[in-house]
Coordinates of C-alpha atoms in Angstrom, one line a residue:
Chain A
M9 CA -28.8 82.2 -81.0
T10 CA -32.3 81.8 -79.4
L11 CA -32.1 78.1 -79.9
E12 CA -28.7 78.0 -78.1
I13 CA -30.2 79.9 -75.1
V14 CA -33.2 77.5 -74.9
S15 CA -30.9 74.5 -75.2
S16 CA -28.6 75.9 -72.5
V17 CA -31.4 76.5 -70.1
L18 CA -32.8 72.9 -70.6
V19 CA -29.4 71.1 -70.3
I20 CA -28.5 73.1 -67.2
A21 CA -31.8 72.4 -65.6
G22 CA -31.4 68.7 -66.5
A23 CA -27.9 68.7 -65.0
I24 CA -29.2 70.2 -61.8
F25 CA -32.0 67.6 -61.5
A26 CA -29.4 64.8 -62.2
V27 CA -27.2 66.0 -59.4
I28 CA -30.1 66.3 -57.0
G29 CA -31.1 62.8 -57.8
G30 CA -27.5 61.8 -57.1
I31 CA -27.7 63.6 -53.7
G32 CA -31.0 61.8 -53.1
I33 CA -29.6 58.3 -53.7
V34 CA -26.9 59.0 -51.1
R35 CA -29.0 61.0 -48.6
L36 CA -32.4 59.1 -48.5
P37 CA -32.7 56.8 -45.5
D38 CA -33.8 53.4 -46.9
F39 CA -33.7 51.4 -50.2
F40 CA -37.3 52.1 -51.2
C41 CA -36.8 55.8 -50.7
R42 CA -33.6 55.8 -52.7
I43 CA -35.5 54.5 -55.7
H44 CA -37.3 57.8 -55.9
G45 CA -33.9 59.6 -56.0
A46 CA -32.8 57.5 -58.9
G47 CA -36.2 58.2 -60.5
I48 CA -35.4 61.9 -60.7
T49 CA -32.2 61.5 -62.6
D50 CA -33.8 58.9 -64.9
T51 CA -36.9 61.0 -65.8
L52 CA -36.3 64.7 -65.7
G53 CA -32.5 64.7 -65.6
A54 CA -32.3 62.6 -68.7
G55 CA -35.3 64.2 -70.3
L56 CA -34.2 67.8 -70.0
I57 CA -30.6 67.1 -71.1
L58 CA -31.7 65.1 -74.2
T59 CA -34.4 67.6 -75.1
G60 CA -31.8 70.4 -74.7
L61 CA -29.4 68.6 -77.0
M62 CA -32.2 68.3 -79.6
F63 CA -32.1 72.0 -80.1
L64 CA -28.4 71.8 -81.0
S65 CA -28.9 69.1 -83.6
P66 CA -27.1 69.8 -86.8
H67 CA -29.5 67.4 -88.7
W68 CA -33.0 66.2 -88.0
I69 CA -31.8 62.6 -87.9
V70 CA -29.7 63.5 -84.9
A71 CA -32.8 64.9 -83.1
V72 CA -34.8 61.8 -83.9
K73 CA -32.0 59.6 -82.5
L74 CA -32.0 61.7 -79.3
L75 CA -35.8 61.2 -79.2
A76 CA -35.3 57.4 -79.6
I77 CA -32.8 57.4 -76.7
L78 CA -35.3 59.4 -74.6
V79 CA -38.2 57.0 -75.4
L80 CA -36.0 54.0 -74.7
L81 CA -34.9 55.4 -71.4
W82 CA -38.4 56.4 -70.3
T83 CA -39.9 53.0 -71.2
T84 CA -37.1 50.8 -69.8
S85 CA -36.3 52.7 -66.6
P86 CA -39.7 52.1 -64.9
T87 CA -39.6 48.5 -65.9
A88 CA -36.1 48.0 -64.5
T89 CA -37.0 50.0 -61.4
H90 CA -40.1 47.9 -60.8
A91 CA -38.2 44.7 -61.3
L92 CA -35.6 45.9 -58.8
A93 CA -38.2 47.0 -56.2
N94 CA -40.2 43.8 -56.6
A95 CA -37.1 41.6 -56.3
A96 CA -36.1 43.5 -53.1
L97 CA -39.7 43.0 -51.7
E98 CA -39.6 39.3 -52.5
A99 CA -36.1 38.9 -51.0
G100 CA -37.8 40.1 -47.7
L101 CA -36.7 43.7 -47.6
K102 CA -39.4 45.7 -45.8
P103 CA -40.1 49.3 -46.6
N104 CA -39.7 51.4 -43.5
V105 CA -43.2 52.9 -43.2
D106 CA -45.9 53.6 -40.6
E107 CA -48.8 51.6 -42.0
T108 CA -50.1 49.7 -45.0
E109 CA -53.5 50.7 -46.0
E110 CA -56.2 49.5 -48.4
A111 CA -57.6 52.0 -50.8
P112 CA -61.3 52.6 -51.3
S113 CA -61.6 51.0 -54.7
S114 CA -61.4 53.7 -57.3
L115 CA -63.6 53.5 -60.4
Chain B
M13 CA -52.3 40.2 -91.0
T14 CA -52.8 43.8 -90.0
Y15 CA -50.4 43.3 -87.1
T16 CA -47.7 41.7 -89.4
A17 CA -48.0 44.7 -91.8
G18 CA -47.8 47.1 -88.9
L19 CA -44.7 45.3 -87.6
V20 CA -43.0 45.4 -91.0
T21 CA -43.7 49.2 -91.3
I22 CA -42.4 50.0 -87.8
L23 CA -39.2 47.9 -88.2
A24 CA -38.5 49.4 -91.7
A25 CA -39.0 52.9 -90.2
V26 CA -36.6 52.2 -87.4
W27 CA -34.0 50.8 -89.8
L28 CA -34.2 53.8 -92.1
L29 CA -34.0 56.3 -89.2
L30 CA -31.0 54.7 -87.6
S31 CA -29.1 54.1 -90.8
G32 CA -30.1 57.4 -92.4
Y33 CA -29.2 56.1 -95.9
L34 CA -31.9 55.8 -98.5
D35 CA -29.8 55.4 -101.6
K36 CA -27.3 52.6 -100.7
P37 CA -28.6 49.3 -102.2
L38 CA -26.5 47.2 -99.9
L39 CA -27.8 48.9 -96.7
L40 CA -31.4 48.7 -97.9
G41 CA -30.9 45.0 -98.7
L42 CA -29.5 44.3 -95.3
G43 CA -32.4 46.2 -93.8
A44 CA -34.9 44.2 -95.7
A45 CA -33.2 41.0 -94.7
S46 CA -33.2 42.0 -91.0
V47 CA -36.9 43.0 -91.1
A48 CA -37.8 39.7 -92.7
F49 CA -35.8 37.8 -90.1
V50 CA -37.3 39.6 -87.2
V51 CA -40.9 39.2 -88.5
F52 CA -40.2 35.5 -89.1
I53 CA -39.0 35.1 -85.5
S54 CA -41.9 37.1 -84.1
L55 CA -44.4 35.0 -86.0
R56 CA -42.8 31.9 -84.8
M57 CA -42.9 33.1 -81.2
R58 CA -46.6 34.0 -81.7
I59 CA -46.1 37.5 -80.3
V60 CA -47.6 39.4 -83.2
D61 CA -51.0 40.3 -81.7
D62 CA -52.7 43.1 -80.0
E63 CA -50.4 42.7 -77.0
G64 CA -47.1 42.5 -78.8
L65 CA -47.9 45.3 -81.1
P66 CA -50.7 47.5 -79.6
I67 CA -51.6 49.4 -82.6
Q68 CA -54.9 50.3 -81.0
L69 CA -53.2 52.4 -78.4
P70 CA -51.4 55.4 -80.0
A71 CA -54.5 57.4 -80.5
G72 CA -55.3 57.3 -76.8
L73 CA -51.6 57.7 -75.8
A74 CA -51.3 60.9 -77.8
R75 CA -53.8 62.5 -75.5
Y76 CA -52.5 60.8 -72.3
L77 CA -48.7 61.4 -72.7
P78 CA -48.8 65.2 -72.5
W79 CA -50.7 65.0 -69.3
L80 CA -48.3 62.4 -67.9
V81 CA -45.3 64.6 -68.8
V82 CA -46.8 67.5 -66.9
E83 CA -47.4 65.3 -63.9
I84 CA -43.9 63.9 -64.1
V85 CA -42.4 67.5 -64.1
K86 CA -44.5 68.6 -61.2
A87 CA -43.6 65.5 -59.1
N88 CA -40.0 65.9 -60.0
V89 CA -39.8 69.4 -58.7
D90 CA -41.6 68.4 -55.5
V91 CA -39.4 65.5 -54.8
A92 CA -36.2 67.4 -55.8
L93 CA -37.1 70.2 -53.4
R94 CA -37.7 67.7 -50.6
I95 CA -34.3 66.0 -51.2
V96 CA -32.3 69.2 -50.9
R97 CA -34.2 70.7 -47.9
P98 CA -32.2 70.3 -44.7
G99 CA -34.9 68.5 -42.6
L100 CA -35.5 65.9 -45.4
P101 CA -39.3 66.2 -45.1
I102 CA -40.5 62.8 -46.3
R103 CA -43.0 60.4 -44.9
P104 CA -42.9 57.0 -46.8
R105 CA -46.1 55.1 -47.1
V106 CA -47.2 51.8 -48.8
I107 CA -50.6 51.8 -50.3
R108 CA -52.7 49.3 -52.3
V109 CA -54.9 50.5 -55.1
R110 CA -57.1 48.8 -57.6
A111 CA -56.1 49.1 -61.3
G112 CA -59.3 49.6 -63.2
Q113 CA -57.9 48.7 -66.6
R114 CA -59.4 45.9 -68.7
T115 CA -56.2 44.5 -70.3
D116 CA -52.8 43.6 -69.2
V117 CA -51.3 46.2 -71.5
G118 CA -53.4 48.9 -69.8
R119 CA -52.3 47.7 -66.3
V120 CA -48.6 47.8 -67.5
I121 CA -49.1 51.4 -68.7
Y122 CA -50.6 52.3 -65.4
A123 CA -48.0 50.7 -63.3
N124 CA -45.2 52.1 -65.4
S125 CA -46.7 55.6 -65.3
I126 CA -46.8 55.4 -61.5
T127 CA -43.1 54.3 -61.4
L128 CA -42.1 57.0 -63.9
T129 CA -43.6 59.6 -61.6
P130 CA -41.0 60.3 -58.9
G131 CA -42.4 60.0 -55.4
T132 CA -44.3 56.8 -56.2
V133 CA -43.0 53.4 -57.2
T134 CA -45.0 50.3 -58.0
I135 CA -43.5 47.6 -55.9
D136 CA -45.9 44.7 -56.4
T137 CA -48.8 43.6 -58.7
E138 CA -51.2 40.8 -58.1
G139 CA -54.3 40.4 -60.2
D140 CA -55.8 43.9 -60.6
H141 CA -54.4 45.3 -57.4
I142 CA -51.1 47.1 -57.3
T143 CA -48.9 48.0 -54.3
V144 CA -47.3 51.4 -54.4
H145 CA -44.5 52.9 -52.3
A146 CA -45.0 56.6 -51.9
L147 CA -42.3 59.0 -50.6
T148 CA -44.7 61.6 -49.3
E149 CA -48.3 61.9 -48.0
E150 CA -49.2 64.1 -51.1
A151 CA -47.8 61.5 -53.6
A152 CA -49.8 58.8 -51.9
E153 CA -53.0 60.9 -51.9
G154 CA -52.4 61.6 -55.6
V155 CA -52.4 57.8 -56.4
L156 CA -55.4 57.2 -54.1
A157 CA -57.4 59.9 -55.9
G158 CA -57.3 57.6 -59.0
D159 CA -57.0 60.3 -61.6
M160 CA -54.2 58.6 -63.5
D161 CA -56.1 55.2 -63.2
R162 CA -59.1 56.7 -65.0
R163 CA -57.0 58.4 -67.7
V164 CA -55.1 55.1 -68.5
A165 CA -58.4 53.3 -68.6
R166 CA -59.5 55.9 -71.2
V167 CA -56.3 55.2 -73.2
E168 CA -57.2 51.5 -73.8
G169 CA -60.8 52.9 -74.4
R170 CA -62.8 51.4 -77.2
G171 CA -60.2 48.6 -77.8
Chain C
M13 CA -18.6 75.8 -72.2
I14 CA -22.1 75.0 -70.9
L15 CA -21.9 71.5 -72.2
A16 CA -18.6 71.1 -70.4
A17 CA -20.4 72.1 -67.1
V18 CA -23.1 69.5 -67.9
V19 CA -20.4 66.8 -68.4
A20 CA -19.0 67.8 -65.0
A21 CA -22.4 67.6 -63.4
I22 CA -23.1 64.1 -64.9
I23 CA -19.7 62.9 -63.7
V24 CA -20.5 64.2 -60.2
T25 CA -23.8 62.3 -60.3
M26 CA -22.0 59.2 -61.4
G27 CA -19.6 59.7 -58.4
L28 CA -22.6 59.9 -56.0
A29 CA -24.0 56.7 -57.5
L30 CA -20.7 55.1 -56.9
V31 CA -20.7 56.2 -53.3
R32 CA -24.1 54.4 -52.8
A33 CA -22.8 51.4 -54.7
G34 CA -19.9 51.2 -52.3
K35 CA -21.9 51.8 -49.2
G36 CA -24.7 49.3 -49.9
P37 CA -25.9 48.1 -47.5
T38 CA -28.1 45.7 -49.5
V39 CA -27.3 44.2 -52.9
F40 CA -30.4 46.0 -54.2
D41 CA -28.9 49.4 -53.3
R42 CA -25.9 48.5 -55.3
I43 CA -27.9 47.4 -58.3
L44 CA -30.0 50.6 -58.1
A45 CA -26.7 52.6 -58.1
L46 CA -25.5 50.5 -61.0
N47 CA -28.7 51.3 -63.0
M48 CA -28.3 55.0 -62.3
F49 CA -24.6 54.9 -63.3
G50 CA -25.7 53.2 -66.6
T51 CA -28.3 55.8 -67.5
K52 CA -25.8 58.6 -66.7
T53 CA -23.3 56.9 -69.0
V54 CA -25.9 57.1 -71.8
L55 CA -26.3 60.9 -71.1
L56 CA -22.5 61.3 -70.9
I57 CA -22.1 59.7 -74.3
A58 CA -24.8 61.9 -75.8
V59 CA -23.4 65.1 -74.4
I60 CA -19.7 64.3 -75.3
G61 CA -20.9 63.5 -78.8
F62 CA -22.1 67.1 -79.0
V63 CA -19.0 68.5 -77.3
T64 CA -16.7 66.8 -79.8
D65 CA -19.1 67.5 -82.7
R66 CA -19.5 63.8 -83.5
P67 CA -23.2 63.0 -83.3
D68 CA -22.4 59.4 -84.3
F69 CA -21.8 58.8 -80.6
L70 CA -25.6 58.8 -80.3
D71 CA -25.8 55.3 -81.8
L72 CA -23.4 54.1 -79.0
G73 CA -25.7 55.8 -76.5
L74 CA -28.7 54.0 -77.9
V75 CA -27.0 50.6 -77.8
Y76 CA -25.7 51.4 -74.3
A77 CA -29.2 52.2 -73.1
L78 CA -30.4 48.8 -74.3
I79 CA -27.4 46.9 -72.8
N80 CA -27.9 48.7 -69.5
F81 CA -31.5 47.6 -69.2
I82 CA -30.8 44.0 -70.1
G83 CA -27.7 44.0 -67.8
V84 CA -29.7 45.2 -64.8
I85 CA -32.4 42.5 -65.4
A86 CA -29.7 39.9 -65.8
V87 CA -27.9 40.9 -62.6
L88 CA -31.3 40.9 -60.8
R89 CA -32.0 37.4 -62.0
F90 CA -28.5 36.3 -61.0
S91 CA -28.9 37.8 -57.5
K92 CA -32.2 36.0 -57.2
Y93 CA -31.5 32.5 -58.6
G94 CA -27.7 32.4 -58.4
N95 CA -27.4 31.4 -62.1
F96 CA -28.6 32.7 -65.4
A97 CA -30.7 29.7 -66.3
D98 CA -34.5 29.8 -66.8
P99 CA -35.8 28.6 -63.4
D100 CA -39.2 27.7 -64.8
R101 CA -38.0 25.2 -67.3
E102 CA -36.6 21.7 -66.8
R103 CA -33.3 20.9 -68.5
T104 CA -34.2 18.7 -71.4
S105 CA -30.7 17.8 -72.6

């Protein structure tokens, strides 16, 4: 019973984050900002829903498979996102910002 | 040799987990054949080394990942609240920072960690400098502070 | 019941991604929406697997996650070079 409550809280929170990310991708003003909206659904939306499902697993192998999907999503999504952002940059799409600045070299 | 043994172990573990059968000779045989084939191809492509199979990393990652997950959750909540607020309070910025990691694997982990954190996306890498698009002032400050950079450098650590 | 609500939420998100895919304006907006649609499909498969009590669906989700990633990279390459060939390598045949 407790597990079901924990699971419900997690999947509902994940669903809320997923929908917010969806709102973000529609609402944010330019392409580079929209990437952040997609980032929300890919990280916390997917993470919370899959973690929530883990608590409902009838067998430990099911939980491990959910973990495998989660690890796969969390490793491939930033790579795909970066490839996309970099391709857009190289195609001449300029981020709509005030200024580009050099960082004081850290470390 | 160490790397080949590590690759065999990981591939075998993945096969056993995904199939879930430990007592069917046919499935185990197919698994062994698949593992042998993949190892053969990997050796032929010469990708079985400290970059293709970074077995030196997990110890450092075990300490880094929990911190990263906490950061991701905090950033998610911040960005999500900004998206649903009526005024859409964002201020996009592009910043360039130095990635202080020694190896390419380290820089990849750093760049991917930045992208994985909502509010910041790595849009370009050249040499040891990376260009980051930040959705808000605070997110940009966070990257400039270099906390994540130092932690990733610690992950690759003693190599 | 709760999982049904989650399925609905995921479908709403997919709809929002489709709105962006339809609006554009650049090809990269569309690919971004496509990528998001793909990850939502993986989640949808996983949740429906639990709703219908058939966790075998997770294997499909795993494969779909892989295909989605490779698909996005492939579409990106196509949009950049106009074909799927390796641009760095001369044709030897």
